[in-house]
Coordinates of C-alpha atoms in Angstrom, one line a residue:
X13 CA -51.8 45.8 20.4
X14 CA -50.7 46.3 16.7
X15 CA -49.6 43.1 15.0
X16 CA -47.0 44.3 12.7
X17 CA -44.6 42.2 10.9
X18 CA -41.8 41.0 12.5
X19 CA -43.1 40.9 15.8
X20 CA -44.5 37.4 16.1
X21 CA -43.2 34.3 13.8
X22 CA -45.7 33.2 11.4
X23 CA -47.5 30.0 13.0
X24 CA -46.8 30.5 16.6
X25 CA -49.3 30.3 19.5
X26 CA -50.7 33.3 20.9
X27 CA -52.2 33.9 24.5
X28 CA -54.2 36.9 23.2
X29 CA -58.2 36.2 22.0
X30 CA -59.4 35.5 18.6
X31 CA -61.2 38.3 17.9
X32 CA -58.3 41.1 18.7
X33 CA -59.3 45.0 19.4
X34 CA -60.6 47.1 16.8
X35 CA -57.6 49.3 14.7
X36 CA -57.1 52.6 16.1
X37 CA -57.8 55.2 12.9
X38 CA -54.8 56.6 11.4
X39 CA -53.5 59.7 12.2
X40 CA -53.0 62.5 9.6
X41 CA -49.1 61.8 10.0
X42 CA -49.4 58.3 9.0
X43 CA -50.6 58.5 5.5
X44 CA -49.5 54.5 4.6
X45 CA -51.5 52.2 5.5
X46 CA -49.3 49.5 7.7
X47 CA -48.7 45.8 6.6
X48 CA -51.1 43.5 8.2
X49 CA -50.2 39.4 8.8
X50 CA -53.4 37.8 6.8
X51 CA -56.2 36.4 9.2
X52 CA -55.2 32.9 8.6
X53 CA -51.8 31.7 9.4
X54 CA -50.1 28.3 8.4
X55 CA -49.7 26.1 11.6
X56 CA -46.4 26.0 13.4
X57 CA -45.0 23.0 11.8
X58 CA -41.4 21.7 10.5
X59 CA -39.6 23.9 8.4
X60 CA -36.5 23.1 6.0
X61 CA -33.4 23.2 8.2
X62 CA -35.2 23.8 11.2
X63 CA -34.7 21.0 13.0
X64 CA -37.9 19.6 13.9
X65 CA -40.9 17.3 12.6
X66 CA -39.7 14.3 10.2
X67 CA -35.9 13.9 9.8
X68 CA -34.3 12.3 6.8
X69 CA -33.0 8.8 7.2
X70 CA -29.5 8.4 8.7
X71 CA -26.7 8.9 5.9
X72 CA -28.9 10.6 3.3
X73 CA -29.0 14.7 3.7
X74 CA -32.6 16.3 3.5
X75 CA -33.2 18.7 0.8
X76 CA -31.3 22.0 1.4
X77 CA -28.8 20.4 3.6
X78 CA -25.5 19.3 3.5
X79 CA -23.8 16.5 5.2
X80 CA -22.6 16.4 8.4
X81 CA -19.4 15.4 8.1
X82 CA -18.4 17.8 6.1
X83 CA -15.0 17.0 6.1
X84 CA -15.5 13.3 4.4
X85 CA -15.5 15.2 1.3
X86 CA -13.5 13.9 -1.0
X87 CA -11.9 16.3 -3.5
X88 CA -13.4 16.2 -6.9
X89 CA -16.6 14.6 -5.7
X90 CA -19.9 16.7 -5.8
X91 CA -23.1 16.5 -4.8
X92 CA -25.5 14.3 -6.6
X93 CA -29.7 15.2 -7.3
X94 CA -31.4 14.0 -4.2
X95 CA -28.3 13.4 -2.1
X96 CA -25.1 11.9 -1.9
X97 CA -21.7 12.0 -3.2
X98 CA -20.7 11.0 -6.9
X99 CA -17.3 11.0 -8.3
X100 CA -17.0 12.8 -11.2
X101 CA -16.8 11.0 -14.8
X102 CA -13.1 9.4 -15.6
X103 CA -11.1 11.1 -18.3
X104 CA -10.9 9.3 -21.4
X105 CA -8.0 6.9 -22.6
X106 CA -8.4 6.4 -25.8
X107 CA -4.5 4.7 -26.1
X108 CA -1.8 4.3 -23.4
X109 CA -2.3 7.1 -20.6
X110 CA -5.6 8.9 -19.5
X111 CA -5.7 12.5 -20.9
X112 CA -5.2 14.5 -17.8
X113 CA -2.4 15.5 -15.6
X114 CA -0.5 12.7 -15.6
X115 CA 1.5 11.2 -11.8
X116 CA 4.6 9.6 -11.7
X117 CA 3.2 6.1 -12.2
X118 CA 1.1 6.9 -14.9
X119 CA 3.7 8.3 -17.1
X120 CA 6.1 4.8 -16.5
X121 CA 3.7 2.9 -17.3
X122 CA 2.4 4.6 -20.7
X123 CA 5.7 4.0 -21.4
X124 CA 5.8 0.0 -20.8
X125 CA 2.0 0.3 -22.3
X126 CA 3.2 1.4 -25.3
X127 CA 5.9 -1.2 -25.5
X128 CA 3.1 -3.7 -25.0
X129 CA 1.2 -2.2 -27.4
X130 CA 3.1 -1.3 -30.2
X131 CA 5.9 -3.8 -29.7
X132 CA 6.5 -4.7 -33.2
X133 CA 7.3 -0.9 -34.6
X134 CA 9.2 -0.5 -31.2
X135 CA 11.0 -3.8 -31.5
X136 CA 11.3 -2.9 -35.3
X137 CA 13.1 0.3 -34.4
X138 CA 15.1 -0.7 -31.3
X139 CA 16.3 -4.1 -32.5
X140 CA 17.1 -2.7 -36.3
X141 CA 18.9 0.4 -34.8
X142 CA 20.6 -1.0 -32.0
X143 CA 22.0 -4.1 -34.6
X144 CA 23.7 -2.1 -37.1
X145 CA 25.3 0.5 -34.4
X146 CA 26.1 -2.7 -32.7
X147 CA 27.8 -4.3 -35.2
X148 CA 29.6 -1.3 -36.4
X149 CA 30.7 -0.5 -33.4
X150 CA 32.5 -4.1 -32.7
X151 CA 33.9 -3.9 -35.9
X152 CA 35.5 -0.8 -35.7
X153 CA 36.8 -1.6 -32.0
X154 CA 37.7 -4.9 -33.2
X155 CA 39.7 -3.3 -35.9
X156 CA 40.9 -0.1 -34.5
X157 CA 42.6 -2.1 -31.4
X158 CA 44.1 -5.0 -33.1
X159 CA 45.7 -2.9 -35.5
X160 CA 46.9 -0.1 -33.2
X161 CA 49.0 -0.5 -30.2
X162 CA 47.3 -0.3 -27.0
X163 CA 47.8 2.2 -23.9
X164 CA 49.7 -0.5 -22.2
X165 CA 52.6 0.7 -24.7
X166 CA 53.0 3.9 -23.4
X167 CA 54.4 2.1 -20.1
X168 CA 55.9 -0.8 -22.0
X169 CA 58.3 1.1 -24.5
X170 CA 61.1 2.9 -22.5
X171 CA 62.2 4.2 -25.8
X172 CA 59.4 5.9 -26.5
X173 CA 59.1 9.3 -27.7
X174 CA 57.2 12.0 -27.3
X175 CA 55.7 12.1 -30.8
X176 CA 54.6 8.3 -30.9
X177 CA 52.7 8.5 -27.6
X178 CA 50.7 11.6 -29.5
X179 CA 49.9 9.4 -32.3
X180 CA 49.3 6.3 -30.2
X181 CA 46.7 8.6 -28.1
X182 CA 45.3 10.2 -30.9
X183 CA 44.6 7.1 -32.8
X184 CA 43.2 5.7 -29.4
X185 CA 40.6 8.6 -29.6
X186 CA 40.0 8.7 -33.0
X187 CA 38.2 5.3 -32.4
X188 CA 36.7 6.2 -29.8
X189 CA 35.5 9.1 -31.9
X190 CA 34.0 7.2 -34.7
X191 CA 32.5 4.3 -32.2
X192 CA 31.1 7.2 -30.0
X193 CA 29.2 9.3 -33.3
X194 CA 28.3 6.0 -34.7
X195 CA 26.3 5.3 -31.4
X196 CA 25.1 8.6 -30.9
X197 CA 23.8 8.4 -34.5
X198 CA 22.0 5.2 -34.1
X199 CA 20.3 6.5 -30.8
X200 CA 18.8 10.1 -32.6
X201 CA 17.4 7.7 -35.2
X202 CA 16.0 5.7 -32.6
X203 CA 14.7 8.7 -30.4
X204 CA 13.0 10.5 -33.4
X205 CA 11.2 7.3 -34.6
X206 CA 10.0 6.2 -30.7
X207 CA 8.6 10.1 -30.6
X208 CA 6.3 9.6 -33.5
X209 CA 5.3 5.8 -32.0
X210 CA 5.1 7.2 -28.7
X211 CA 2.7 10.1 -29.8
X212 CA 0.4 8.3 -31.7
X213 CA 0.0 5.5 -28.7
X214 CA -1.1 8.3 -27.1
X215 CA -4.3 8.6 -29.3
X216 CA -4.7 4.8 -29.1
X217 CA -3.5 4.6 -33.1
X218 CA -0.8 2.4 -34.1
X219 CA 2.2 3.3 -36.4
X220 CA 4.2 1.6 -39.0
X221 CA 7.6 1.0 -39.1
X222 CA 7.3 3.4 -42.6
X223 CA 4.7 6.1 -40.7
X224 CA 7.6 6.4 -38.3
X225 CA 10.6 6.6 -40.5
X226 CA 8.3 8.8 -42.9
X227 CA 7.6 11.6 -39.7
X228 CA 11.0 11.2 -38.4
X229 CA 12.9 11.8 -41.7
X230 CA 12.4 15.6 -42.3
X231 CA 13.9 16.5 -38.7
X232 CA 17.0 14.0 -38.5
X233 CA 19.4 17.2 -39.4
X234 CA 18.1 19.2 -36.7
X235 CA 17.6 16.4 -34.3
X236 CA 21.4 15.6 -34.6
X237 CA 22.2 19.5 -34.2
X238 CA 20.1 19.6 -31.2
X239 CA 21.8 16.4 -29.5
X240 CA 25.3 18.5 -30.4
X241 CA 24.6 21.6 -29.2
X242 CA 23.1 20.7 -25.7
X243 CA 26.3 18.6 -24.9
X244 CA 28.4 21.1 -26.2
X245 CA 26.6 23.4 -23.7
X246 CA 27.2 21.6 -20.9
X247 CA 30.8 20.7 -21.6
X248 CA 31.4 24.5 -21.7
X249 CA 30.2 25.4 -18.4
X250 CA 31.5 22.5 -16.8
X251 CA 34.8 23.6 -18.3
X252 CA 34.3 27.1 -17.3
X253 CA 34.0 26.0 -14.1
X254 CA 36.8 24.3 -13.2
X255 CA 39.0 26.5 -15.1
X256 CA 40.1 28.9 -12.7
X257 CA 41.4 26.6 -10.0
X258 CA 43.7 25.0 -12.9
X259 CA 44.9 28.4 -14.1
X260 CA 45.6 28.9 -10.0
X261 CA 47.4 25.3 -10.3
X262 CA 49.5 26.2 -13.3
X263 CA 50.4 29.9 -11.8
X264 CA 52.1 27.6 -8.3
X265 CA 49.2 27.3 -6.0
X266 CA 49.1 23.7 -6.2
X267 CA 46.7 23.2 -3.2
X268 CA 44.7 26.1 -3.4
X269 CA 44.0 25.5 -7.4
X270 CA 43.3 21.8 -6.3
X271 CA 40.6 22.9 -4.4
X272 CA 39.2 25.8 -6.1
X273 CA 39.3 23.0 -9.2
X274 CA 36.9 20.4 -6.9
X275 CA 34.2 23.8 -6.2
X276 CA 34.4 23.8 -9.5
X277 CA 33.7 21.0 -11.0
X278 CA 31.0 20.3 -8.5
X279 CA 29.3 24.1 -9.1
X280 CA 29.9 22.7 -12.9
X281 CA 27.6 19.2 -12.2
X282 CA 25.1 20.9 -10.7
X283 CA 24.7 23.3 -13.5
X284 CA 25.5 20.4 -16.1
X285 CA 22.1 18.4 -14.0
X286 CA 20.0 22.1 -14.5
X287 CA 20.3 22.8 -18.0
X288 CA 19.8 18.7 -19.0
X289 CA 16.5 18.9 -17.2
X290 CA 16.1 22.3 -18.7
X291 CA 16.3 21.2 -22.1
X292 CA 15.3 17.5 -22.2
X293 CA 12.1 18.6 -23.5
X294 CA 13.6 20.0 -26.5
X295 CA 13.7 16.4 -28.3
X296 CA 10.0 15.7 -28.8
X297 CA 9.2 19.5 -28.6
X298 CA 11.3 19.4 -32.1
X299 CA 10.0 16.5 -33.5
X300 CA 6.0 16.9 -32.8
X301 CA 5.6 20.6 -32.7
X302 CA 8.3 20.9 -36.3
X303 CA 10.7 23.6 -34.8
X304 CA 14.0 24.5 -35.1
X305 CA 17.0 23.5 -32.6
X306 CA 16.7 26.7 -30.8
X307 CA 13.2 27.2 -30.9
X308 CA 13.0 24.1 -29.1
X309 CA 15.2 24.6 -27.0
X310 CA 13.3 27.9 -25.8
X311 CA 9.8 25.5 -26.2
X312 CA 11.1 23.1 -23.6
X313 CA 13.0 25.9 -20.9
X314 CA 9.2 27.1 -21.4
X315 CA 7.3 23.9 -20.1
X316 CA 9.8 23.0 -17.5
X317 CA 9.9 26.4 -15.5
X318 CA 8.2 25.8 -12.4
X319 CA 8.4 22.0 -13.1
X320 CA 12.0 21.1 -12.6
X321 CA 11.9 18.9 -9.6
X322 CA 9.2 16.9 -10.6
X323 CA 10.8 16.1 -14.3
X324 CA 13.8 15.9 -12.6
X325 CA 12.7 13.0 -10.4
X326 CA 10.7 11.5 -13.1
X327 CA 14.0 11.8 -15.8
X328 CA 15.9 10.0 -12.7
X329 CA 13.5 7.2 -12.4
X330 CA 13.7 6.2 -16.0
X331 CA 17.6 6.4 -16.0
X332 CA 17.2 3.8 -13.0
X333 CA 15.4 1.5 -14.6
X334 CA 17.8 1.5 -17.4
X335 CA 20.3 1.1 -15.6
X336 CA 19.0 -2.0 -13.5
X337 CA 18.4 -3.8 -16.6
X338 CA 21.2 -2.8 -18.3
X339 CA 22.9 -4.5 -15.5
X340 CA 21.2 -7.3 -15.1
X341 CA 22.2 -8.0 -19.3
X342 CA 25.4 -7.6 -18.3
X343 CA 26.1 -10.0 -15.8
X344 CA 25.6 -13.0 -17.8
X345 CA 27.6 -10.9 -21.1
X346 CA 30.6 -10.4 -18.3
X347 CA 30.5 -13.7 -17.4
X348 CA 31.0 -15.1 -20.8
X349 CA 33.8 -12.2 -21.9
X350 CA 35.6 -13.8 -18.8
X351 CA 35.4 -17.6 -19.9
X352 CA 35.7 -17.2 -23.4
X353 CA 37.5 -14.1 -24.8
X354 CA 40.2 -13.3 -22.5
X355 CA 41.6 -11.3 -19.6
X356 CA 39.2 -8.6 -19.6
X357 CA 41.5 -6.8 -16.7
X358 CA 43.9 -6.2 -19.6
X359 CA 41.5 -4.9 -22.2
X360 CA 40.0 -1.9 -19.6
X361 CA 43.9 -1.4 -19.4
X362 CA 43.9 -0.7 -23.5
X363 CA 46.5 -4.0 -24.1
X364 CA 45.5 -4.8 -27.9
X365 CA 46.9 -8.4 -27.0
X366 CA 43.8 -9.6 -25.5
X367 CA 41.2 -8.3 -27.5
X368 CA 39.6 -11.1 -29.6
X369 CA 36.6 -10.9 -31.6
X370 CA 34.5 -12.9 -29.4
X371 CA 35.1 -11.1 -26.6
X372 CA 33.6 -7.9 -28.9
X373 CA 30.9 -9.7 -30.0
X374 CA 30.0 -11.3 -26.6
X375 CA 29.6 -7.3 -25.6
X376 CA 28.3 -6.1 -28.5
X377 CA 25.3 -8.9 -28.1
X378 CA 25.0 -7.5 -24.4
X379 CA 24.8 -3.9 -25.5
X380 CA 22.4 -5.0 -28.3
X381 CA 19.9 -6.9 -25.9
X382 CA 20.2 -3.9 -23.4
X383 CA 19.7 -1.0 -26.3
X384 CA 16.3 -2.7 -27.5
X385 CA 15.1 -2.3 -24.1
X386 CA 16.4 0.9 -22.8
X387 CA 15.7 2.6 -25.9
X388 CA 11.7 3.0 -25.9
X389 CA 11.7 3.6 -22.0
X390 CA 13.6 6.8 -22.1
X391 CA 12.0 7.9 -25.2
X392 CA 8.6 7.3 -24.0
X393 CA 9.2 8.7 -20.3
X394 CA 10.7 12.0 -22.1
X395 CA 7.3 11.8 -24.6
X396 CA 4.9 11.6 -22.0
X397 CA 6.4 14.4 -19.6
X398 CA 6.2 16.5 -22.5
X399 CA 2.9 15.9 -22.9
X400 CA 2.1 15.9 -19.6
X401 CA 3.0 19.3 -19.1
X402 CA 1.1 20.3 -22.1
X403 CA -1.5 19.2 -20.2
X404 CA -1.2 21.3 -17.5
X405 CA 0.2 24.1 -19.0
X406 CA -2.0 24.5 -22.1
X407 CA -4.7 22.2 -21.7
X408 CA -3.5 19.7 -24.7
X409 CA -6.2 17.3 -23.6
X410 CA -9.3 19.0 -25.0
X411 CA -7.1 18.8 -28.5
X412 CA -6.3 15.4 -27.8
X413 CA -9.8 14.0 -27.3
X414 CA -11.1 16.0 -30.3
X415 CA -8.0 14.1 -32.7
X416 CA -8.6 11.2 -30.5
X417 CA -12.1 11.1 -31.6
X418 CA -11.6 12.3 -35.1

């Protein structure tokens, strides 16, 4: 019986005698000579994988194998040399957030970390920015209203024309006006400076109230463009949108423009919400990566596509949180505006009467205490998305822990 390979397992027990039957000679047609098993064979013993003979102790996997609970794998864990399951080395954090794709959490606290951190640049900036728009702001209310009637007088002169209630409404707004680009002013400074903070907290490297004015300076004048521009944006489709139910109104639909108006204005919020999330990026993509307004703008449609849900929830959060503490300042501020500077019913009603100068300053004070801490949570929640997606999106980290390490 030949013994070719394949027919019996190497090792196994055979019935047949030791010394087998001579080989028959090979015939003409078989001209290779076929592959013999050696004489002496290896017992039948355990084999890797097979099964039998010693067994590796319970919870460690023997060489070759893997465990048997394959599913208690945990992602991002692999296998370690001789067995078991290692996590895999931390990212580094060399300042306020771990350089990695950042969650939800992480990025909200980077952003109280670096208020921890670097709390006397951010107080410098916050406090120094929010004082003088502050006080400007009271003064010019406190000025604007006391000399200039109210809109109470609209209802209170019956022999009013048509020309003073233009002026009274146009001086009304012109206040507004200057109080409204007078804040706006105050919070670019603010948002520019916080960027370059922010940024360096990343690399666990403090910054100067100078370092920050000094990398925030060159892009003030397209900063302020930017924060024009957007608005302007969204006022136009929100405008656009509404538009046709008033023409409808105007042209004797009253009903039908009335509701075409409410479509609208609500198709207008929606797209006013989708092109701030769009372009709320722009701001540090400006300020860190030197572009232009546009060229930002572009930059930061770039890192949200795909994203917008997420920096949506994540923009949403932070405005929360500024608004629970701006509220809980201004409980104790309306309190005091009620017991001591006047009817404050009549002042939301525009009557010039009422306003005194320590009812401004009471709300000013509020405004200023709610400013200083509002300010470096929405500028560090915006930072850190935009790194965060920079990130994920082109792998910002590796640069990171190279200038970290640098």
């Amino acid at each position: 019986m030949n013994d070719s390979p394949g027919r019996r397992s190497p090792g196994s027990h055979s019935d047949e005698p030791d010394n087998p039957a001579p080989e028959q000679p090979a015939t003409p047609a078989d001209q290779a000579p076929e592959a013999k098993w050696a004489p002496q064979q290896p017992p039948a013993g355990p084999w890797p994988g097979s099964g039998s003979g010693p067994q590796p102790p319970p919870g460690r996997p023997g060489w070759g194998q893997q465990p048997d609970n394959a599913s208690s794998r945990a992602p991002g864990r692999q296998l370690a040399w001789g067995g078991g399951w290692t996590p895999p080395p931390a990212a580094p954090k060399p300042g306020v957030i771990p350089l990695r794709p950042l969650g939800v959490g992480e990025i909200i606290e980077g952003a109280f970390a670096t208020m921890r951190t670097q709390w006397r640049t951010v107080l410098g900036v916050s406090l120094g920015l929010a004082l003088v728009t502050q006080a400007a702001t009271t003064v010019i209310n406190g000025i604007w209203f006391r000399d200039n009637p109210g809109l109470d007088s609209l209802d209170n002169d019956p022999d009013l024309t048509v020309g003073e209630a233009l002026r009274t409404v146009g001086r009304l707004f012109a206040g507004m006006s200057i109080t409204s680009f007078v804040g706006v002013l105050g919070s670019i400074i603010a948002t520019a400076m916080l960027t370059v903070v922010v940024s360096r907290a990343v690399l666990g490297r403090s910054a100067t109230l100078r370092e920050a004015w000094t990398g925030a300076r060159p892009q003030l004048l397209r900063m302020l463009g930017l924060v024009i521009l957007v608005p302007l944006l969204i006022l136009a489709v929100v405008t656009v949108s509404v538009l046709p139910g008033i023409l409808v109104s105007v042209a004797g639909a009253e009903a039908g423009g009335a509701a075409l108006a409410l479509l609208g204005a609500i198709a207008g919020c929606v797209a006013a919400v989708w092109l701030w999330i769009r372009y709320s990026l722009a701001a540090p993509a400006l300020m860190l990566e030197k572009q232009g307004v546009t060229a930002s703008m572009r930059r930061s449609a770039k890192l949200v596509r795909g994203a917008w849900w997420r920096i949506f929830g994540v923009q949403l959060l932070a405005i929360l949180i500024a608004f629970v503490v701006m509220a809980i300042v201004q409980i104790p501020t309306g309190i005091a505006q009620l017991l001591f500077g006047g009817d404050e019913a009549n002042v939301l009603q525009g009557g010039a009467s009422s306003v005194s100068w320590t009812y401004l300053i009471i709300g000013g004070l509020g405004a200023l205490v709610g400013s200083v801490i509002t300010f470096p949570i929405t500028a560090g929640v915006t930072v850190l998305l935009y790194t965060d997606q920079r990130i994920r999106r082109e792998s910002l980290d590796v640069e990171l822990i190279r200038a970290a390490n640098n």
